[in-house]
Amino acid sequence: MKASTTKVTTVNAYNLVVLDMAGTTVADGGLVERAFASAAGRLGVEQGSAEHATMLDYVRATMGESKISVFRHLFGDESKAQTANTAFEEAYATLVDGGLIAPVPGAREAIEQLKAQGRTVVLSTGFARVTQDAILKALGWQDLVPLTLCPADAGGRGRPYPDMVLSAFLRTGAVDSMRDIAVAGDTSYDMLSGVRSGAGIVAGVLTGAHGNEALAGAGATHVLGSIAELPDLIGELEAGK
């Protein structure tokens, strides 16, 4: 067999990078709220009502959490939660198919740069697998990274639990220590997930749901303007180790 001539850069720190999707690497223009309105409507919650407004406030506050967990909290009954979740996923997929998502500017380039540095990049989401796959297909990202994760891939628990980060650690074998993982996301739940996993870098980005105060308050080690700044940050921190 002919030996590969591809040059691979070997790094010692932050060799595993776990990135959130919507709001971090993917700009969806508020599609979560639009899909939620459709889901709530299927269960008789009228858009514009006080009940709808209260529920929407909770959806905004828990951006990044597994959507089925959100619906379990809002509707209590498991059957209603499953109905709402199915309606949400269907509505979101329709919006995605309509071309209403795009990469966050510089996101793909950042991922490619991280890969070129020899790092393993994993994309994670609080959406169900069917929705995650629809987003990846719409963006042409099916083969962009070696592993993508949704809550079902990590035993069913999404953020703020650390399970998806831990699953990335176990399934890739890219690093020996949790401290050599970098996590990035746009919500406080992303930050909590990273902190609870023991990741060395837990970077918040200001392109999505939550602002600097919420990200820092949830334990962000760094807050960046966008994911495009992450490769340089990791390089700087690695050089200082």
mmCIF file of C-alpha atoms in Angstrom:
data_model
loop_
_atom_site.group_PDB
_atom_site.id
_atom_site.type_symbol
_atom_site.label_atom_id
_atom_site.label_comp_id
_atom_site.label_asym_id
_atom_site.label_seq_id
_atom_site.Cartn_x
_atom_site.Cartn_y
_atom_site.Cartn_z
ATOM 1 C CA MET A 1 0.000 0.000 0.000
ATOM 2 C CA LYS A 2 1.326 3.426 -0.924
ATOM 3 C CA ALA A 3 2.025 5.610 2.079
ATOM 4 C CA SER A 4 0.029 8.803 2.390
ATOM 5 C CA THR A 5 1.921 12.026 1.736
ATOM 6 C CA THR A 6 -0.682 14.191 3.479
ATOM 7 C CA LYS A 7 0.941 16.321 6.142
ATOM 8 C CA VAL A 8 -0.817 16.208 9.510
ATOM 9 C CA THR A 9 -0.033 18.753 12.176
ATOM 10 C CA THR A 10 0.280 17.164 15.618
ATOM 11 C CA VAL A 11 -0.943 19.153 18.591
ATOM 12 C CA ASN A 12 -0.720 18.424 22.294
ATOM 13 C CA ALA A 13 -3.557 20.519 23.693
ATOM 14 C CA TYR A 14 -7.182 21.151 22.766
ATOM 15 C CA ASN A 15 -7.095 18.412 20.163
ATOM 16 C CA LEU A 16 -10.877 17.870 20.469
ATOM 17 C CA VAL A 17 -13.246 20.740 19.673
ATOM 18 C CA VAL A 18 -16.986 20.327 20.329
ATOM 19 C CA LEU A 19 -19.111 22.979 18.616
ATOM 20 C CA ASP A 20 -22.781 23.782 18.958
ATOM 21 C CA MET A 21 -24.765 24.244 15.752
ATOM 22 C CA ALA A 22 -27.727 26.699 15.754
ATOM 23 C CA GLY A 23 -26.528 30.129 16.825
ATOM 24 C CA THR A 24 -22.866 29.090 16.911
ATOM 25 C CA THR A 25 -21.913 27.608 13.554
ATOM 26 C CA VAL A 26 -25.365 27.861 11.929
ATOM 27 C CA ALA A 27 -27.465 31.022 11.590
ATOM 28 C CA ASP A 28 -31.151 30.103 11.621
ATOM 29 C CA GLY A 29 -32.711 33.552 11.932
ATOM 30 C CA GLY A 30 -35.093 32.737 14.784
ATOM 31 C CA LEU A 31 -36.477 29.539 13.279
ATOM 32 C CA VAL A 32 -36.669 27.934 16.723
ATOM 33 C CA GLU A 33 -39.304 30.448 17.800
ATOM 34 C CA ARG A 34 -41.253 30.018 14.569
ATOM 35 C CA ALA A 35 -41.197 26.243 14.885
ATOM 36 C CA PHE A 36 -42.240 26.513 18.530
ATOM 37 C CA ALA A 37 -45.287 28.594 17.565
ATOM 38 C CA SER A 38 -46.337 25.806 15.211
ATOM 39 C CA ALA A 39 -45.818 23.148 17.888
ATOM 40 C CA ALA A 40 -47.707 25.092 20.557
ATOM 41 C CA GLY A 41 -50.535 25.782 18.122
ATOM 42 C CA ARG A 42 -51.006 22.069 17.537
ATOM 43 C CA LEU A 43 -51.735 21.747 21.253
ATOM 44 C CA GLY A 44 -54.166 24.632 21.275
ATOM 45 C CA VAL A 45 -51.900 27.408 22.546
ATOM 46 C CA GLU A 46 -52.821 30.475 20.516
ATOM 47 C CA GLN A 47 -50.043 32.708 19.252
ATOM 48 C CA GLY A 48 -50.318 36.123 20.907
ATOM 49 C CA SER A 49 -51.972 34.763 24.053
ATOM 50 C CA ALA A 50 -50.513 35.247 27.532
ATOM 51 C CA GLU A 51 -49.904 31.497 27.750
ATOM 52 C CA HIS A 52 -47.964 31.551 24.492
ATOM 53 C CA ALA A 53 -45.879 34.517 25.650
ATOM 54 C CA THR A 54 -44.976 32.779 28.909
ATOM 55 C CA MET A 55 -44.000 29.611 27.100
ATOM 56 C CA LEU A 56 -41.936 31.546 24.551
ATOM 57 C CA ASP A 57 -40.017 33.252 27.351
ATOM 58 C CA TYR A 58 -39.109 29.817 28.684
ATOM 59 C CA VAL A 59 -38.051 28.616 25.227
ATOM 60 C CA ARG A 60 -35.747 31.631 24.885
ATOM 61 C CA ALA A 61 -34.287 31.142 28.360
ATOM 62 C CA THR A 62 -33.525 27.468 27.691
ATOM 63 C CA MET A 63 -32.039 27.788 24.202
ATOM 64 C CA GLY A 64 -29.499 25.016 23.806
ATOM 65 C CA GLU A 65 -31.413 22.492 25.895
ATOM 66 C CA SER A 66 -32.809 19.305 24.375
ATOM 67 C CA LYS A 67 -36.139 20.292 22.832
ATOM 68 C CA ILE A 68 -38.052 17.305 24.195
ATOM 69 C CA SER A 69 -36.935 18.339 27.695
ATOM 70 C CA VAL A 70 -38.280 21.833 27.064
ATOM 71 C CA PHE A 71 -41.650 20.471 25.963
ATOM 72 C CA ARG A 72 -41.828 18.128 28.949
ATOM 73 C CA HIS A 73 -41.453 21.146 31.206
ATOM 74 C CA LEU A 74 -44.000 23.228 29.303
ATOM 75 C CA PHE A 75 -46.719 20.610 28.887
ATOM 76 C CA GLY A 76 -46.025 18.201 31.745
ATOM 77 C CA ASP A 77 -47.814 15.257 30.160
ATOM 78 C CA GLU A 78 -45.442 12.993 28.207
ATOM 79 C CA SER A 79 -47.912 12.426 25.389
ATOM 80 C CA LYS A 80 -48.397 16.162 24.888
ATOM 81 C CA ALA A 81 -44.654 16.739 25.064
ATOM 82 C CA GLN A 82 -44.026 14.127 22.368
ATOM 83 C CA THR A 83 -46.760 15.613 20.173
ATOM 84 C CA ALA A 84 -45.283 19.099 20.564
ATOM 85 C CA ASN A 85 -41.776 17.834 19.877
ATOM 86 C CA THR A 86 -42.864 16.065 16.692
ATOM 87 C CA ALA A 87 -44.683 19.182 15.510
ATOM 88 C CA PHE A 88 -41.624 21.292 16.290
ATOM 89 C CA GLU A 89 -39.256 19.012 14.382
ATOM 90 C CA GLU A 90 -41.605 18.910 11.374
ATOM 91 C CA ALA A 91 -41.988 22.700 11.329
ATOM 92 C CA TYR A 92 -38.265 23.315 11.723
ATOM 93 C CA ALA A 93 -37.423 20.838 8.954
ATOM 94 C CA THR A 94 -39.875 22.592 6.621
ATOM 95 C CA LEU A 95 -38.220 25.931 7.337
ATOM 96 C CA VAL A 96 -34.781 24.423 6.761
ATOM 97 C CA ASP A 97 -35.927 22.921 3.460
ATOM 98 C CA GLY A 98 -37.118 26.404 2.510
ATOM 99 C CA GLY A 99 -33.537 27.626 2.543
ATOM 100 C CA LEU A 100 -33.878 29.705 5.698
ATOM 101 C CA ILE A 101 -30.578 28.727 7.306
ATOM 102 C CA ALA A 102 -26.974 29.549 6.485
ATOM 103 C CA PRO A 103 -23.545 29.104 8.041
ATOM 104 C CA VAL A 104 -22.498 31.744 10.539
ATOM 105 C CA PRO A 105 -19.972 33.880 8.615
ATOM 106 C CA GLY A 106 -16.558 32.278 8.897
ATOM 107 C CA ALA A 107 -17.862 29.114 10.556
ATOM 108 C CA ARG A 108 -16.919 26.639 7.859
ATOM 109 C CA GLU A 109 -13.549 28.300 7.434
ATOM 110 C CA ALA A 110 -12.939 28.052 11.199
ATOM 111 C CA ILE A 111 -13.816 24.354 11.186
ATOM 112 C CA GLU A 112 -11.511 23.733 8.237
ATOM 113 C CA GLN A 113 -8.725 25.651 9.974
ATOM 114 C CA LEU A 114 -9.131 23.603 13.147
ATOM 115 C CA LYS A 115 -9.029 20.397 11.118
ATOM 116 C CA ALA A 116 -5.921 21.571 9.256
ATOM 117 C CA GLN A 117 -4.247 22.071 12.640
ATOM 118 C CA GLY A 118 -4.809 18.379 13.337
ATOM 119 C CA ARG A 119 -7.756 18.824 15.692
ATOM 120 C CA THR A 120 -10.884 16.652 15.739
ATOM 121 C CA VAL A 121 -14.058 18.714 15.401
ATOM 122 C CA VAL A 122 -17.485 17.470 16.538
ATOM 123 C CA LEU A 123 -20.799 19.230 15.894
ATOM 124 C CA SER A 124 -23.495 18.870 18.559
ATOM 125 C CA THR A 125 -27.090 20.022 18.919
ATOM 126 C CA GLY A 126 -30.145 19.923 21.154
ATOM 127 C CA PHE A 127 -32.301 19.011 18.144
ATOM 128 C CA ALA A 128 -33.345 15.475 17.274
ATOM 129 C CA ARG A 129 -31.209 13.524 14.815
ATOM 130 C CA VAL A 130 -33.675 13.988 11.942
ATOM 131 C CA THR A 131 -33.462 17.773 12.309
ATOM 132 C CA GLN A 132 -29.713 17.765 12.708
ATOM 133 C CA ASP A 133 -29.350 15.725 9.528
ATOM 134 C CA ALA A 134 -31.677 18.102 7.667
ATOM 135 C CA ILE A 135 -29.500 21.057 8.677
ATOM 136 C CA LEU A 136 -26.289 19.295 7.673
ATOM 137 C CA LYS A 137 -27.791 18.363 4.310
ATOM 138 C CA ALA A 138 -29.093 21.873 3.650
ATOM 139 C CA LEU A 139 -25.626 23.319 4.282
ATOM 140 C CA GLY A 140 -23.743 20.571 2.455
ATOM 141 C CA TRP A 141 -21.946 19.706 5.692
ATOM 142 C CA GLN A 142 -22.615 15.948 5.765
ATOM 143 C CA ASP A 143 -18.893 15.167 5.488
ATOM 144 C CA LEU A 144 -17.483 18.283 7.119
ATOM 145 C CA VAL A 145 -16.653 16.649 10.468
ATOM 146 C CA PRO A 146 -16.077 13.025 11.517
ATOM 147 C CA LEU A 147 -18.766 13.000 14.208
ATOM 148 C CA THR A 148 -22.060 14.779 14.877
ATOM 149 C CA LEU A 149 -24.035 14.317 18.087
ATOM 150 C CA CYS A 150 -27.582 14.904 19.284
ATOM 151 C CA PRO A 151 -28.990 14.039 22.732
ATOM 152 C CA ALA A 152 -30.107 10.566 21.615
ATOM 153 C CA ASP A 153 -26.476 9.756 20.761
ATOM 154 C CA ALA A 154 -25.488 10.471 24.365
ATOM 155 C CA GLY A 155 -28.085 8.437 26.218
ATOM 156 C CA GLY A 156 -30.939 10.896 25.782
ATOM 157 C CA ARG A 157 -29.777 13.806 27.911
ATOM 158 C CA GLY A 158 -28.925 17.055 26.159
ATOM 159 C CA ARG A 159 -27.533 20.262 27.588
ATOM 160 C CA PRO A 160 -26.971 21.506 30.262
ATOM 161 C CA TYR A 161 -25.779 17.974 31.030
ATOM 162 C CA PRO A 162 -22.197 17.235 29.917
ATOM 163 C CA ASP A 163 -23.176 13.991 28.182
ATOM 164 C CA MET A 164 -22.589 15.029 24.557
ATOM 165 C CA VAL A 165 -19.130 16.406 25.362
ATOM 166 C CA LEU A 166 -18.317 13.221 27.269
ATOM 167 C CA SER A 167 -19.596 11.148 24.347
ATOM 168 C CA ALA A 168 -17.347 13.087 21.961
ATOM 169 C CA PHE A 169 -14.404 12.354 24.273
ATOM 170 C CA LEU A 170 -15.176 8.641 24.438
ATOM 171 C CA ARG A 171 -16.105 8.110 20.803
ATOM 172 C CA THR A 172 -13.224 10.009 19.190
ATOM 173 C CA GLY A 173 -10.360 9.156 21.521
ATOM 174 C CA ALA A 174 -8.799 12.391 20.315
ATOM 175 C CA VAL A 175 -7.443 13.496 23.695
ATOM 176 C CA ASP A 176 -6.297 11.887 26.934
ATOM 177 C CA SER A 177 -7.790 14.469 29.277
ATOM 178 C CA MET A 178 -11.049 16.397 29.452
ATOM 179 C CA ARG A 179 -8.924 19.492 30.049
ATOM 180 C CA ASP A 180 -7.725 19.204 26.455
ATOM 181 C CA ILE A 181 -11.228 19.727 25.055
ATOM 182 C CA ALA A 182 -12.523 23.041 23.741
ATOM 183 C CA VAL A 183 -16.285 23.611 23.789
ATOM 184 C CA ALA A 184 -18.030 26.509 22.060
ATOM 185 C CA GLY A 185 -21.668 27.605 21.983
ATOM 186 C CA ASP A 186 -24.018 30.571 22.056
ATOM 187 C CA THR A 187 -26.145 29.770 25.136
ATOM 188 C CA SER A 188 -25.715 29.521 28.885
ATOM 189 C CA TYR A 189 -26.660 25.848 28.605
ATOM 190 C CA ASP A 190 -23.735 25.286 26.231
ATOM 191 C CA MET A 191 -21.465 26.871 28.831
ATOM 192 C CA LEU A 192 -22.863 24.766 31.677
ATOM 193 C CA SER A 193 -22.395 21.626 29.609
ATOM 194 C CA GLY A 194 -18.777 22.511 28.907
ATOM 195 C CA VAL A 195 -18.010 23.451 32.510
ATOM 196 C CA ARG A 196 -19.606 20.281 33.873
ATOM 197 C CA SER A 197 -17.621 18.148 31.443
ATOM 198 C CA GLY A 198 -14.332 19.609 32.681
ATOM 199 C CA ALA A 199 -13.381 21.078 29.294
ATOM 200 C CA GLY A 200 -10.329 23.331 29.372
ATOM 201 C CA ILE A 201 -11.854 25.946 27.062
ATOM 202 C CA VAL A 202 -15.531 26.847 27.317
ATOM 203 C CA ALA A 203 -16.037 29.642 24.799
ATOM 204 C CA GLY A 204 -19.237 31.602 24.379
ATOM 205 C CA VAL A 205 -20.021 33.288 21.077
ATOM 206 C CA LEU A 206 -22.187 36.359 20.570
ATOM 207 C CA THR A 207 -23.906 35.250 17.355
ATOM 208 C CA GLY A 208 -26.857 33.486 18.941
ATOM 209 C CA ALA A 209 -29.332 33.429 21.788
ATOM 210 C CA HIS A 210 -27.478 34.762 24.825
ATOM 211 C CA GLY A 211 -25.273 37.768 25.519
ATOM 212 C CA ASN A 212 -21.985 38.304 27.303
ATOM 213 C CA GLU A 213 -23.478 38.462 30.803
ATOM 214 C CA ALA A 214 -25.403 35.203 30.512
ATOM 215 C CA LEU A 215 -22.466 33.368 28.931
ATOM 216 C CA ALA A 216 -19.950 34.587 31.485
ATOM 217 C CA GLY A 217 -22.393 33.932 34.316
ATOM 218 C CA ALA A 218 -22.718 30.318 33.206
ATOM 219 C CA GLY A 219 -18.962 29.788 33.354
ATOM 220 C CA ALA A 220 -17.558 30.782 29.954
ATOM 221 C CA THR A 221 -13.768 30.925 30.082
ATOM 222 C CA HIS A 222 -13.838 33.247 27.063
ATOM 223 C CA VAL A 223 -16.508 35.183 25.152
ATOM 224 C CA LEU A 224 -15.880 35.703 21.430
ATOM 225 C CA GLY A 225 -17.583 37.774 18.796
ATOM 226 C CA SER A 226 -18.055 34.659 16.677
ATOM 227 C CA ILE A 227 -16.780 31.155 16.087
ATOM 228 C CA ALA A 228 -14.401 32.591 13.481
ATOM 229 C CA GLU A 229 -12.193 33.749 16.372
ATOM 230 C CA LEU A 230 -11.890 30.302 17.983
ATOM 231 C CA PRO A 231 -8.921 28.874 16.025
ATOM 232 C CA ASP A 232 -6.714 31.842 16.947
ATOM 233 C CA LEU A 233 -7.800 31.655 20.600
ATOM 234 C CA ILE A 234 -6.966 27.960 20.806
ATOM 235 C CA GLY A 235 -3.627 28.547 19.108
ATOM 236 C CA GLU A 236 -2.734 31.315 21.571
ATOM 237 C CA LEU A 237 -3.706 29.270 24.617
ATOM 238 C CA GLU A 238 -1.916 26.196 23.328
ATOM 239 C CA ALA A 239 1.268 28.199 22.768
ATOM 240 C CA GLY A 240 1.105 29.403 26.352
ATOM 241 C CA LYS A 241 0.868 25.901 27.834
#
